[in-house]
């Protein structure tokens, strides 16, 4: 399907521009653009504004027209847009909180060969810059892709996608939208996402002073802490706990801390929830009683699995696979425990029925369930010719035989009409170089020492160019 001569030119172009691309990625990765709520710098805080302004500046440096949509999002492309013939690429510049256990500074964009280590380098700033270079390559080589192209960048993907909701309610949308925030080849469906929390009706008793873990709803917590009055922890029990937890004495308090292995809540396999590890150790030690023991036990049961069996909501379908349900953030607020859950439910499941079942479960345990968000699943017709063309190009260029798929991750595709995901992950190669530089469990998106392999990014961008050439005669709608 692809022209080998054109591919050689595209490959040479990216090889010649790799250093420039890496420098641009480092520039944008150094900004700690964690989206904020209730900020003095609306809509998402000063760091997100700074990231958006820099990305648009980089776009202008590369000769494109840019637009800023009230700091919710921005675009890089041509000034006059042919919306009926426009392919829009969507990436986000906001990042998840840093979390614990980093070996490298999270916002210095440390470079090790072709690797960039930093929060947001992989998810999703590196791909955003990569798409800009795709557009520049097509322009410089005067390749006819048959459609107008435009890059859109948002600032609230990780916290609820208010950025795209604002954009779509105020501005036109492309005829076809492609999201570079998943694995290759084409992702044509995404599970629904429920976010909510269980809040204890009773306050903690006399032993617990604080109880917390996790940093964001979509990150599996890698650290959790329980602070108790010193007098409630007998010396022999403390010695028993020291084999499983970090135990620290601070005046008249005992701090118990558990470590886990973080990751994305949509893909819990291989992770370890620190909240569960903490509750399990404390429960087995038997150091609490009364309300405090009941509360810790409820949190333990709520976080001991990742697939909803405890709550009676486990579900699986052939289209999108297994439901996931992860307790990700624990806090005490005015003496009451709040345990946040991130649930990715199968495309054919019923979100309302899931919330109703959670409400019944937690009510029986003297907690109140509060649904904060139910984002319905996304489904793009896999028979659309764009799906087949892009998949075929990817497989031809990589020697793979992969098929279009669905996933548990949530991207802008669920908020846009006529949208699907295409890469940039899942590139083939030898042993990942980051495996030799980073500790096990490090380097992934949403995890500690998040890492971008720029060599693989460049290879993915070459696939993007050839894929767009394959869409030249495809009707977008």
mmCIF file of N, CA, C and O in Angstrom, residues 155-195:
data_model
loop_
_atom_site.group_PDB
_atom_site.id
_atom_site.type_symbol
_atom_site.label_atom_id
_atom_site.label_comp_id
_atom_site.label_asym_id
_atom_site.label_seq_id
_atom_site.Cartn_x
_atom_site.Cartn_y
_atom_site.Cartn_z
ATOM 1 N N UNK A 155 -5.780 21.100 27.538
ATOM 2 C CA UNK A 155 -5.120 21.279 28.831
ATOM 3 C C UNK A 155 -5.850 20.626 30.000
ATOM 4 O O UNK A 155 -5.564 20.941 31.156
ATOM 5 N N UNK A 156 -6.798 19.696 29.725
ATOM 6 C CA UNK A 156 -7.543 19.109 30.839
ATOM 7 C C UNK A 156 -7.932 17.660 30.551
ATOM 8 O O UNK A 156 -8.931 17.183 31.063
ATOM 9 N N UNK A 157 -7.151 16.951 29.788
ATOM 10 C CA UNK A 157 -7.500 15.581 29.441
ATOM 11 C C UNK A 157 -7.467 14.657 30.642
ATOM 12 O O UNK A 157 -8.317 13.787 30.801
ATOM 13 N N UNK A 158 -6.494 14.860 31.513
ATOM 14 C CA UNK A 158 -6.306 13.953 32.634
ATOM 15 C C UNK A 158 -7.316 14.165 33.758
ATOM 16 O O UNK A 158 -7.487 13.299 34.613
ATOM 17 N N UNK A 159 -8.004 15.313 33.783
ATOM 18 C CA UNK A 159 -8.878 15.625 34.909
ATOM 19 C C UNK A 159 -10.360 15.653 34.552
ATOM 20 O O UNK A 159 -11.183 16.033 35.372
ATOM 21 N N UNK A 160 -10.739 15.305 33.319
ATOM 22 C CA UNK A 160 -12.161 15.296 33.000
ATOM 23 C C UNK A 160 -12.524 15.785 31.611
ATOM 24 O O UNK A 160 -13.682 15.753 31.225
ATOM 25 N N UNK A 161 -11.553 16.324 30.859
ATOM 26 C CA UNK A 161 -11.760 16.741 29.467
ATOM 27 C C UNK A 161 -12.725 17.919 29.337
ATOM 28 O O UNK A 161 -13.430 18.050 28.337
ATOM 29 N N UNK A 162 -12.719 18.784 30.323
ATOM 30 C CA UNK A 162 -13.502 20.011 30.215
ATOM 31 C C UNK A 162 -13.003 20.876 29.071
ATOM 32 O O UNK A 162 -13.746 21.669 28.506
ATOM 33 N N UNK A 163 -11.724 20.713 28.716
ATOM 34 C CA UNK A 163 -11.148 21.496 27.617
ATOM 35 C C UNK A 163 -11.846 21.216 26.292
ATOM 36 O O UNK A 163 -12.266 22.141 25.581
ATOM 37 N N UNK A 164 -12.011 19.924 25.976
ATOM 38 C CA UNK A 164 -12.649 19.565 24.709
ATOM 39 C C UNK A 164 -14.155 19.818 24.767
ATOM 40 O O UNK A 164 -14.761 20.200 23.763
ATOM 41 N N UNK A 165 -14.760 19.630 25.929
ATOM 42 C CA UNK A 165 -16.181 19.946 26.064
ATOM 43 C C UNK A 165 -16.423 21.425 25.779
ATOM 44 O O UNK A 165 -17.394 21.793 25.107
ATOM 45 N N UNK A 166 -15.534 22.268 26.278
ATOM 46 C CA UNK A 166 -15.653 23.706 26.004
ATOM 47 C C UNK A 166 -15.459 23.981 24.513
ATOM 48 O O UNK A 166 -16.242 24.714 23.889
ATOM 49 N N UNK A 167 -14.411 23.378 23.939
ATOM 50 C CA UNK A 167 -14.136 23.633 22.524
ATOM 51 C C UNK A 167 -15.308 23.226 21.638
ATOM 52 O O UNK A 167 -15.755 23.994 20.781
ATOM 53 N N UNK A 168 -15.821 22.035 21.827
ATOM 54 C CA UNK A 168 -16.883 21.541 20.937
ATOM 55 C C UNK A 168 -18.185 22.313 21.097
ATOM 56 O O UNK A 168 -19.023 22.304 20.197
ATOM 57 N N UNK A 169 -18.372 22.986 22.229
ATOM 58 C CA UNK A 169 -19.589 23.780 22.416
ATOM 59 C C UNK A 169 -19.455 25.203 21.891
ATOM 60 O O UNK A 169 -20.454 25.937 21.834
ATOM 61 N N UNK A 170 -18.230 25.597 21.487
ATOM 62 C CA UNK A 170 -18.013 26.968 21.018
ATOM 63 C C UNK A 170 -17.433 27.069 19.609
ATOM 64 O O UNK A 170 -17.512 28.136 18.983
ATOM 65 N N UNK A 171 -16.842 25.970 19.098
ATOM 66 C CA UNK A 171 -16.125 26.055 17.827
ATOM 67 C C UNK A 171 -16.443 24.838 16.954
ATOM 68 O O UNK A 171 -16.876 23.799 17.455
ATOM 69 N N UNK A 172 -16.195 24.954 15.643
ATOM 70 C CA UNK A 172 -16.413 23.812 14.744
ATOM 71 C C UNK A 172 -15.443 22.671 15.061
ATOM 72 O O UNK A 172 -14.378 22.879 15.645
ATOM 73 N N UNK A 173 -15.825 21.462 14.647
ATOM 74 C CA UNK A 173 -14.956 20.298 14.847
ATOM 75 C C UNK A 173 -14.530 19.753 13.487
ATOM 76 O O UNK A 173 -15.220 19.933 12.485
ATOM 77 N N UNK A 174 -13.380 19.086 13.430
ATOM 78 C CA UNK A 174 -12.914 18.511 12.159
ATOM 79 C C UNK A 174 -13.872 17.434 11.642
ATOM 80 O O UNK A 174 -14.654 16.849 12.400
ATOM 81 N N UNK A 175 -13.786 17.173 10.357
ATOM 82 C CA UNK A 175 -14.596 16.099 9.772
ATOM 83 C C UNK A 175 -14.199 14.743 10.347
ATOM 84 O O UNK A 175 -15.032 13.861 10.544
ATOM 85 N N UNK A 176 -12.909 14.565 10.629
ATOM 86 C CA UNK A 176 -12.394 13.339 11.232
ATOM 87 C C UNK A 176 -11.347 13.725 12.266
ATOM 88 O O UNK A 176 -10.497 14.583 12.004
ATOM 89 N N UNK A 177 -11.421 13.118 13.438
ATOM 90 C CA UNK A 177 -10.455 13.409 14.495
ATOM 91 C C UNK A 177 -9.664 12.154 14.835
ATOM 92 O O UNK A 177 -10.243 11.068 15.000
ATOM 93 N N UNK A 178 -8.347 12.312 14.946
ATOM 94 C CA UNK A 178 -7.442 11.205 15.245
ATOM 95 C C UNK A 178 -6.664 11.562 16.504
ATOM 96 O O UNK A 178 -6.087 12.648 16.590
ATOM 97 N N UNK A 179 -6.657 10.656 17.470
ATOM 98 C CA UNK A 179 -6.017 10.919 18.756
ATOM 99 C C UNK A 179 -4.758 10.083 18.879
ATOM 100 O O UNK A 179 -4.809 8.850 18.814
ATOM 101 N N UNK A 180 -3.619 10.749 19.040
ATOM 102 C CA UNK A 180 -2.328 10.052 19.182
ATOM 103 C C UNK A 180 -2.025 9.866 20.662
ATOM 104 O O UNK A 180 -1.098 10.454 21.219
ATOM 105 N N UNK A 181 -2.822 9.020 21.324
ATOM 106 C CA UNK A 181 -2.684 8.852 22.768
ATOM 107 C C UNK A 181 -3.078 7.433 23.176
ATOM 108 O O UNK A 181 -3.778 7.227 24.161
ATOM 109 N N UNK A 182 -2.639 6.462 22.380
ATOM 110 C CA UNK A 182 -2.934 5.058 22.691
ATOM 111 C C UNK A 182 -1.899 4.199 21.961
ATOM 112 O O UNK A 182 -0.869 4.701 21.536
ATOM 113 N N UNK A 183 -2.180 2.930 21.800
ATOM 114 C CA UNK A 183 -1.263 2.056 21.080
ATOM 115 C C UNK A 183 -1.674 1.913 19.622
ATOM 116 O O UNK A 183 -2.820 2.153 19.252
ATOM 117 N N UNK A 184 -0.735 1.531 18.781
ATOM 118 C CA UNK A 184 -1.043 1.172 17.401
ATOM 119 C C UNK A 184 -1.710 -0.199 17.363
ATOM 120 O O UNK A 184 -1.539 -0.992 18.290
ATOM 121 N N UNK A 185 -2.465 -0.574 16.345
ATOM 122 C CA UNK A 185 -2.837 0.308 15.227
ATOM 123 C C UNK A 185 -4.014 1.214 15.610
ATOM 124 O O UNK A 185 -3.797 2.164 16.358
ATOM 125 N N UNK A 186 -5.238 0.941 15.143
ATOM 126 C CA UNK A 186 -6.376 1.825 15.398
ATOM 127 C C UNK A 186 -7.168 1.326 16.603
ATOM 128 O O UNK A 186 -7.516 0.153 16.692
ATOM 129 N N UNK A 187 -7.449 2.248 17.523
ATOM 130 C CA UNK A 187 -8.350 1.967 18.641
ATOM 131 C C UNK A 187 -9.720 2.551 18.300
ATOM 132 O O UNK A 187 -9.879 3.772 18.288
ATOM 133 N N UNK A 188 -10.693 1.694 18.035
ATOM 134 C CA UNK A 188 -12.001 2.161 17.591
ATOM 135 C C UNK A 188 -13.043 2.190 18.706
ATOM 136 O O UNK A 188 -14.198 2.570 18.478
ATOM 137 N N UNK A 189 -12.663 1.804 19.910
ATOM 138 C CA UNK A 189 -13.622 1.827 21.011
ATOM 139 C C UNK A 189 -12.937 1.995 22.346
ATOM 140 O O UNK A 189 -11.817 1.512 22.558
ATOM 141 N N UNK A 190 -13.586 2.704 23.249
ATOM 142 C CA UNK A 190 -13.065 2.905 24.596
ATOM 143 C C UNK A 190 -14.149 2.584 25.619
ATOM 144 O O UNK A 190 -15.326 2.907 25.425
ATOM 145 N N UNK A 191 -13.753 1.963 26.692
ATOM 146 C CA UNK A 191 -14.694 1.668 27.766
ATOM 147 C C UNK A 191 -15.255 2.953 28.381
ATOM 148 O O UNK A 191 -14.644 4.028 28.286
ATOM 149 N N UNK A 192 -16.407 2.813 29.026
ATOM 150 C CA UNK A 192 -16.942 3.923 29.800
ATOM 151 C C UNK A 192 -16.099 4.148 31.045
ATOM 152 O O UNK A 192 -15.388 3.253 31.511
ATOM 153 N N UNK A 193 -16.163 5.356 31.596
ATOM 154 C CA UNK A 193 -15.388 5.696 32.782
ATOM 155 C C UNK A 193 -16.322 6.251 33.850
ATOM 156 O O UNK A 193 -17.032 7.237 33.619
ATOM 157 N N UNK A 194 -16.320 5.616 34.989
ATOM 158 C CA UNK A 194 -17.037 6.118 36.163
ATOM 159 C C UNK A 194 -16.011 6.539 37.202
ATOM 160 O O UNK A 194 -15.089 5.787 37.524
ATOM 161 N N UNK A 195 -16.168 7.751 37.714
ATOM 162 C CA UNK A 195 -15.373 8.203 38.845
ATOM 163 C C UNK A 195 -16.327 8.569 39.977
ATOM 164 O O UNK A 195 -17.324 9.260 39.749
#
